[in-house]
């Protein structure tokens, strides 16, 4: 019984710790503002086909971007972006093919 109570308390504290309080209601709207990790970018805006860190295809979703060597690079998360920016040379970029008729 003590184990179940302990697990309940730990779960409740973890849930409260996950709520950072940085979300603010939008003026005139009862919904909460979108957290940064929930914002998705259009895949047409980036030059890469895969996240250079985790290798996930960008068509699965882009949640952060960075400018690198004159191109916008898409990432699946802020953590992947941060890892890339620490040492970009350690990662291989898989870039999109140029479409015919474009430079």
Short mmCIF file of N, CA and C in Angstrom, two decimals:
data_model
loop_
_atom_site.label_atom_id
_atom_site.label_comp_id
_atom_site.label_asym_id
_atom_site.label_seq_id
_atom_site.Cartn_x
_atom_site.Cartn_y
_atom_site.Cartn_z
N UNK A 1 0.82 -1.19 0.00
CA UNK A 1 0.00 0.00 0.00
C UNK A 1 0.87 1.26 0.00
N UNK A 2 1.96 1.25 0.78
CA UNK A 2 2.85 2.42 0.83
C UNK A 2 3.50 2.66 -0.53
N UNK A 3 3.78 1.57 -1.25
CA UNK A 3 4.39 1.69 -2.56
C UNK A 3 3.45 2.42 -3.51
N UNK A 4 2.17 2.09 -3.48
CA UNK A 4 1.20 2.73 -4.37
C UNK A 4 1.05 4.21 -4.03
N UNK A 5 1.04 4.55 -2.77
CA UNK A 5 0.93 5.95 -2.37
C UNK A 5 2.18 6.71 -2.81
N UNK A 6 3.34 6.09 -2.66
CA UNK A 6 4.60 6.72 -3.09
C UNK A 6 4.62 6.95 -4.58
N UNK A 7 4.17 5.95 -5.35
CA UNK A 7 4.12 6.10 -6.81
C UNK A 7 3.15 7.20 -7.21
N UNK A 8 2.03 7.29 -6.52
CA UNK A 8 1.06 8.33 -6.81
C UNK A 8 1.66 9.70 -6.57
N UNK A 9 2.35 9.88 -5.47
CA UNK A 9 2.96 11.18 -5.14
C UNK A 9 4.03 11.53 -6.16
N UNK A 10 4.86 10.57 -6.53
CA UNK A 10 5.92 10.82 -7.51
C UNK A 10 5.31 11.21 -8.86
N UNK A 11 4.25 10.50 -9.26
CA UNK A 11 3.58 10.80 -10.52
C UNK A 11 2.97 12.20 -10.49
N UNK A 12 2.34 12.55 -9.39
CA UNK A 12 1.73 13.87 -9.26
C UNK A 12 2.78 14.97 -9.31
N UNK A 13 3.91 14.77 -8.64
CA UNK A 13 4.98 15.77 -8.65
C UNK A 13 5.59 15.90 -10.03
N UNK A 14 5.77 14.79 -10.73
CA UNK A 14 6.33 14.83 -12.08
C UNK A 14 5.39 15.58 -13.02
N UNK A 15 4.11 15.37 -12.88
CA UNK A 15 3.13 16.06 -13.73
C UNK A 15 3.16 17.56 -13.46
N UNK A 16 3.29 17.94 -12.20
CA UNK A 16 3.35 19.36 -11.85
C UNK A 16 4.65 19.99 -12.34
N UNK A 17 5.75 19.24 -12.29
CA UNK A 17 7.04 19.76 -12.74
C UNK A 17 7.03 19.98 -14.24
N UNK A 18 6.26 19.21 -14.98
CA UNK A 18 6.18 19.36 -16.43
C UNK A 18 5.44 20.62 -16.83
N UNK A 19 4.63 21.20 -15.96
CA UNK A 19 3.92 22.42 -16.24
C UNK A 19 4.80 23.59 -15.82
N UNK A 20 5.49 24.19 -16.77
CA UNK A 20 6.46 25.24 -16.46
C UNK A 20 5.82 26.58 -16.15
N UNK A 21 4.56 26.73 -16.47
CA UNK A 21 3.90 27.99 -16.22
C UNK A 21 4.21 29.05 -17.28
N UNK A 22 4.91 28.70 -18.35
CA UNK A 22 5.27 29.64 -19.39
C UNK A 22 4.16 29.81 -20.41
N UNK A 23 3.15 28.99 -20.35
CA UNK A 23 2.05 29.11 -21.29
C UNK A 23 1.11 30.21 -20.80
N UNK A 24 0.73 31.10 -21.70
CA UNK A 24 -0.16 32.17 -21.34
C UNK A 24 -1.38 32.13 -22.24
N UNK A 25 -2.54 32.44 -21.69
CA UNK A 25 -3.73 32.43 -22.53
C UNK A 25 -3.65 33.50 -23.61
N UNK A 26 -4.21 33.21 -24.77
CA UNK A 26 -4.26 34.16 -25.87
C UNK A 26 -5.41 35.12 -25.58
N UNK A 27 -5.19 36.41 -25.83
CA UNK A 27 -6.20 37.42 -25.56
C UNK A 27 -7.48 37.11 -26.32
N UNK A 28 -8.59 37.05 -25.63
CA UNK A 28 -9.87 36.81 -26.25
C UNK A 28 -10.11 35.35 -26.62
N UNK A 29 -9.28 34.46 -26.15
CA UNK A 29 -9.41 33.05 -26.48
C UNK A 29 -9.25 32.25 -25.19
N UNK A 30 -10.06 31.24 -25.01
CA UNK A 30 -9.98 30.45 -23.79
C UNK A 30 -8.92 29.36 -23.87
N UNK A 31 -8.35 29.13 -25.06
CA UNK A 31 -7.33 28.10 -25.20
C UNK A 31 -5.97 28.64 -24.76
N UNK A 32 -5.03 27.74 -24.55
CA UNK A 32 -3.69 28.13 -24.14
C UNK A 32 -2.83 28.36 -25.39
N UNK A 33 -1.79 29.17 -25.24
CA UNK A 33 -0.85 29.41 -26.34
C UNK A 33 -0.10 28.13 -26.65
N UNK A 34 0.36 27.99 -27.87
CA UNK A 34 1.06 26.79 -28.31
C UNK A 34 2.49 26.81 -27.76
N UNK A 35 2.92 25.71 -27.17
CA UNK A 35 4.29 25.59 -26.68
C UNK A 35 5.24 25.54 -27.87
N UNK A 36 6.50 25.98 -27.71
CA UNK A 36 7.43 26.02 -28.83
C UNK A 36 7.61 24.68 -29.54
N UNK A 37 7.63 23.57 -28.82
CA UNK A 37 7.83 22.27 -29.46
C UNK A 37 6.61 21.84 -30.27
N UNK A 38 5.47 22.54 -30.12
CA UNK A 38 4.27 22.17 -30.85
C UNK A 38 4.12 22.95 -32.16
N UNK A 39 4.95 23.96 -32.38
CA UNK A 39 4.90 24.74 -33.61
C UNK A 39 5.58 23.94 -34.70
N UNK A 40 4.90 23.80 -35.83
CA UNK A 40 5.49 23.08 -36.95
C UNK A 40 5.74 24.04 -38.09
N UNK A 41 6.87 23.86 -38.77
CA UNK A 41 7.25 24.67 -39.91
C UNK A 41 6.93 23.91 -41.19
N UNK A 42 6.72 24.65 -42.27
CA UNK A 42 6.46 24.07 -43.58
C UNK A 42 7.75 23.44 -44.10
N UNK A 43 7.68 22.20 -44.55
CA UNK A 43 8.87 21.50 -45.02
C UNK A 43 9.46 22.13 -46.28
N UNK A 44 8.68 22.91 -47.00
CA UNK A 44 9.19 23.57 -48.21
C UNK A 44 10.17 24.69 -47.87
N UNK A 45 10.20 25.13 -46.63
CA UNK A 45 11.06 26.24 -46.23
C UNK A 45 12.49 25.82 -45.92
N UNK A 46 12.76 24.54 -45.82
CA UNK A 46 14.09 24.08 -45.43
C UNK A 46 14.79 23.37 -46.59
N UNK A 47 16.11 23.30 -46.51
CA UNK A 47 16.91 22.73 -47.59
C UNK A 47 17.24 21.25 -47.40
N UNK A 48 17.05 20.74 -46.20
CA UNK A 48 17.43 19.35 -45.94
C UNK A 48 16.23 18.41 -46.03
N UNK A 49 16.54 17.12 -46.29
CA UNK A 49 15.50 16.08 -46.35
C UNK A 49 15.38 15.34 -45.04
N UNK A 50 16.47 15.28 -44.26
CA UNK A 50 16.48 14.55 -42.99
C UNK A 50 17.08 15.42 -41.90
N UNK A 51 16.62 15.20 -40.68
CA UNK A 51 17.23 15.83 -39.53
C UNK A 51 18.67 15.33 -39.46
N UNK A 52 19.67 16.21 -39.46
CA UNK A 52 21.05 15.74 -39.48
C UNK A 52 21.48 15.00 -38.22
N UNK A 53 20.79 15.19 -37.11
CA UNK A 53 21.18 14.55 -35.85
C UNK A 53 20.54 13.17 -35.70
N UNK A 54 19.22 13.10 -35.74
CA UNK A 54 18.53 11.82 -35.50
C UNK A 54 18.16 11.10 -36.80
N UNK A 55 18.36 11.76 -37.95
CA UNK A 55 18.12 11.18 -39.27
C UNK A 55 16.63 10.99 -39.61
N UNK A 56 15.74 11.57 -38.83
CA UNK A 56 14.31 11.47 -39.10
C UNK A 56 13.97 12.28 -40.35
N UNK A 57 13.14 11.75 -41.25
CA UNK A 57 12.73 12.53 -42.43
C UNK A 57 12.00 13.79 -41.99
N UNK A 58 12.29 14.91 -42.63
CA UNK A 58 11.64 16.16 -42.22
C UNK A 58 10.16 16.17 -42.55
N UNK A 59 9.74 15.32 -43.48
CA UNK A 59 8.31 15.30 -43.80
C UNK A 59 7.48 14.80 -42.61
N UNK A 60 8.14 14.20 -41.62
CA UNK A 60 7.44 13.78 -40.40
C UNK A 60 7.13 14.97 -39.50
N UNK A 61 7.81 16.10 -39.73
CA UNK A 61 7.53 17.30 -38.95
C UNK A 61 8.79 18.05 -38.59
N UNK A 62 8.73 19.37 -38.72
CA UNK A 62 9.85 20.24 -38.36
C UNK A 62 9.38 21.11 -37.20
N UNK A 63 10.14 21.06 -36.12
CA UNK A 63 9.77 21.84 -34.94
C UNK A 63 10.75 22.95 -34.62
N UNK A 64 11.89 23.00 -35.34
CA UNK A 64 12.86 24.06 -35.12
C UNK A 64 13.75 24.17 -36.36
N UNK A 65 14.32 25.34 -36.57
CA UNK A 65 15.19 25.56 -37.72
C UNK A 65 16.44 26.32 -37.30
N UNK A 66 17.46 26.26 -38.16
CA UNK A 66 18.68 27.03 -37.95
C UNK A 66 19.26 27.38 -39.32
N UNK A 67 19.96 28.49 -39.39
CA UNK A 67 20.65 28.88 -40.61
C UNK A 67 22.06 28.33 -40.54
N UNK A 68 22.49 27.63 -41.61
CA UNK A 68 23.83 27.05 -41.65
C UNK A 68 24.31 27.05 -43.09
N UNK A 69 25.46 27.66 -43.33
CA UNK A 69 26.08 27.75 -44.65
C UNK A 69 25.10 28.25 -45.72
N UNK A 70 24.36 29.28 -45.40
CA UNK A 70 23.45 29.90 -46.35
C UNK A 70 22.15 29.16 -46.59
N UNK A 71 21.87 28.14 -45.80
CA UNK A 71 20.63 27.37 -45.98
C UNK A 71 19.88 27.29 -44.65
N UNK A 72 18.57 27.11 -44.75
CA UNK A 72 17.75 26.89 -43.56
C UNK A 72 17.65 25.38 -43.37
N UNK A 73 18.06 24.92 -42.19
CA UNK A 73 18.06 23.49 -41.87
C UNK A 73 16.93 23.23 -40.88
N UNK A 74 16.12 22.21 -41.16
CA UNK A 74 15.01 21.85 -40.28
C UNK A 74 15.39 20.74 -39.33
N UNK A 75 14.82 20.78 -38.12
CA UNK A 75 15.09 19.78 -37.08
C UNK A 75 13.78 19.31 -36.47
N UNK A 76 13.79 18.07 -35.99
CA UNK A 76 12.59 17.50 -35.39
C UNK A 76 12.34 18.05 -33.99
N UNK A 77 13.39 18.62 -33.36
CA UNK A 77 13.23 19.16 -32.00
C UNK A 77 14.33 20.17 -31.72
N UNK A 78 14.13 20.92 -30.67
CA UNK A 78 15.15 21.86 -30.23
C UNK A 78 16.40 21.16 -29.76
N UNK A 79 16.25 19.96 -29.21
CA UNK A 79 17.41 19.20 -28.73
C UNK A 79 18.31 18.80 -29.90
N UNK A 80 17.71 18.37 -31.02
CA UNK A 80 18.51 18.02 -32.20
C UNK A 80 19.21 19.27 -32.75
N UNK A 81 18.50 20.39 -32.77
CA UNK A 81 19.10 21.64 -33.24
C UNK A 81 20.29 22.02 -32.37
N UNK A 82 20.13 21.95 -31.06
CA UNK A 82 21.21 22.30 -30.15
C UNK A 82 22.42 21.40 -30.33
N UNK A 83 22.19 20.11 -30.50
CA UNK A 83 23.29 19.16 -30.73
C UNK A 83 24.03 19.50 -32.01
N UNK A 84 23.29 19.80 -33.06
CA UNK A 84 23.89 20.15 -34.34
C UNK A 84 24.73 21.41 -34.23
N UNK A 85 24.20 22.45 -33.58
CA UNK A 85 24.90 23.72 -33.51
C UNK A 85 26.17 23.64 -32.65
N UNK A 86 26.25 22.68 -31.75
CA UNK A 86 27.48 22.51 -30.95
C UNK A 86 28.64 22.05 -31.82
N UNK A 87 28.37 21.20 -32.82
CA UNK A 87 29.43 20.68 -33.68
C UNK A 87 28.84 20.28 -35.04
N UNK A 88 28.54 21.25 -35.90
CA UNK A 88 27.91 20.94 -37.19
C UNK A 88 28.72 20.00 -38.07
N UNK A 89 30.04 20.06 -37.98
CA UNK A 89 30.90 19.23 -38.82
C UNK A 89 30.75 17.74 -38.51
N UNK A 90 30.22 17.41 -37.35
CA UNK A 90 30.06 16.00 -36.96
C UNK A 90 28.86 15.34 -37.64
N UNK A 91 28.05 16.12 -38.32
CA UNK A 91 26.81 15.59 -38.91
C UNK A 91 26.82 15.74 -40.43
N UNK A 92 26.20 14.79 -41.10
CA UNK A 92 26.07 14.83 -42.55
C UNK A 92 24.70 15.38 -42.90
N UNK A 93 24.68 16.41 -43.73
CA UNK A 93 23.41 16.97 -44.18
C UNK A 93 22.94 16.25 -45.42
N UNK A 94 21.68 15.82 -45.42
CA UNK A 94 21.06 15.22 -46.60
C UNK A 94 20.15 16.29 -47.17
N UNK A 95 20.64 16.92 -48.24
CA UNK A 95 19.93 18.06 -48.81
C UNK A 95 18.91 17.60 -49.86
N UNK A 96 17.90 18.44 -50.07
CA UNK A 96 16.89 18.16 -51.10
C UNK A 96 17.52 18.34 -52.47
N UNK A 97 16.99 17.62 -53.44
CA UNK A 97 17.41 17.78 -54.83
C UNK A 97 16.82 19.09 -55.35
N UNK A 98 17.58 19.81 -56.17
CA UNK A 98 17.06 21.01 -56.80
C UNK A 98 16.06 20.58 -57.87
N UNK A 99 14.92 21.27 -57.91
CA UNK A 99 13.92 20.94 -58.92
C UNK A 99 14.35 21.53 -60.26
N UNK A 100 14.05 20.85 -61.37
CA UNK A 100 14.44 21.35 -62.69
C UNK A 100 13.89 22.75 -62.94
N UNK A 101 14.73 23.61 -63.51
CA UNK A 101 14.32 24.97 -63.81
C UNK A 101 14.61 25.95 -62.70
N UNK A 102 15.18 25.49 -61.58
CA UNK A 102 15.55 26.39 -60.48
C UNK A 102 17.04 26.36 -60.31
N UNK A 103 17.57 27.38 -59.73
CA UNK A 103 19.01 27.45 -59.49
C UNK A 103 19.35 26.92 -58.12
#
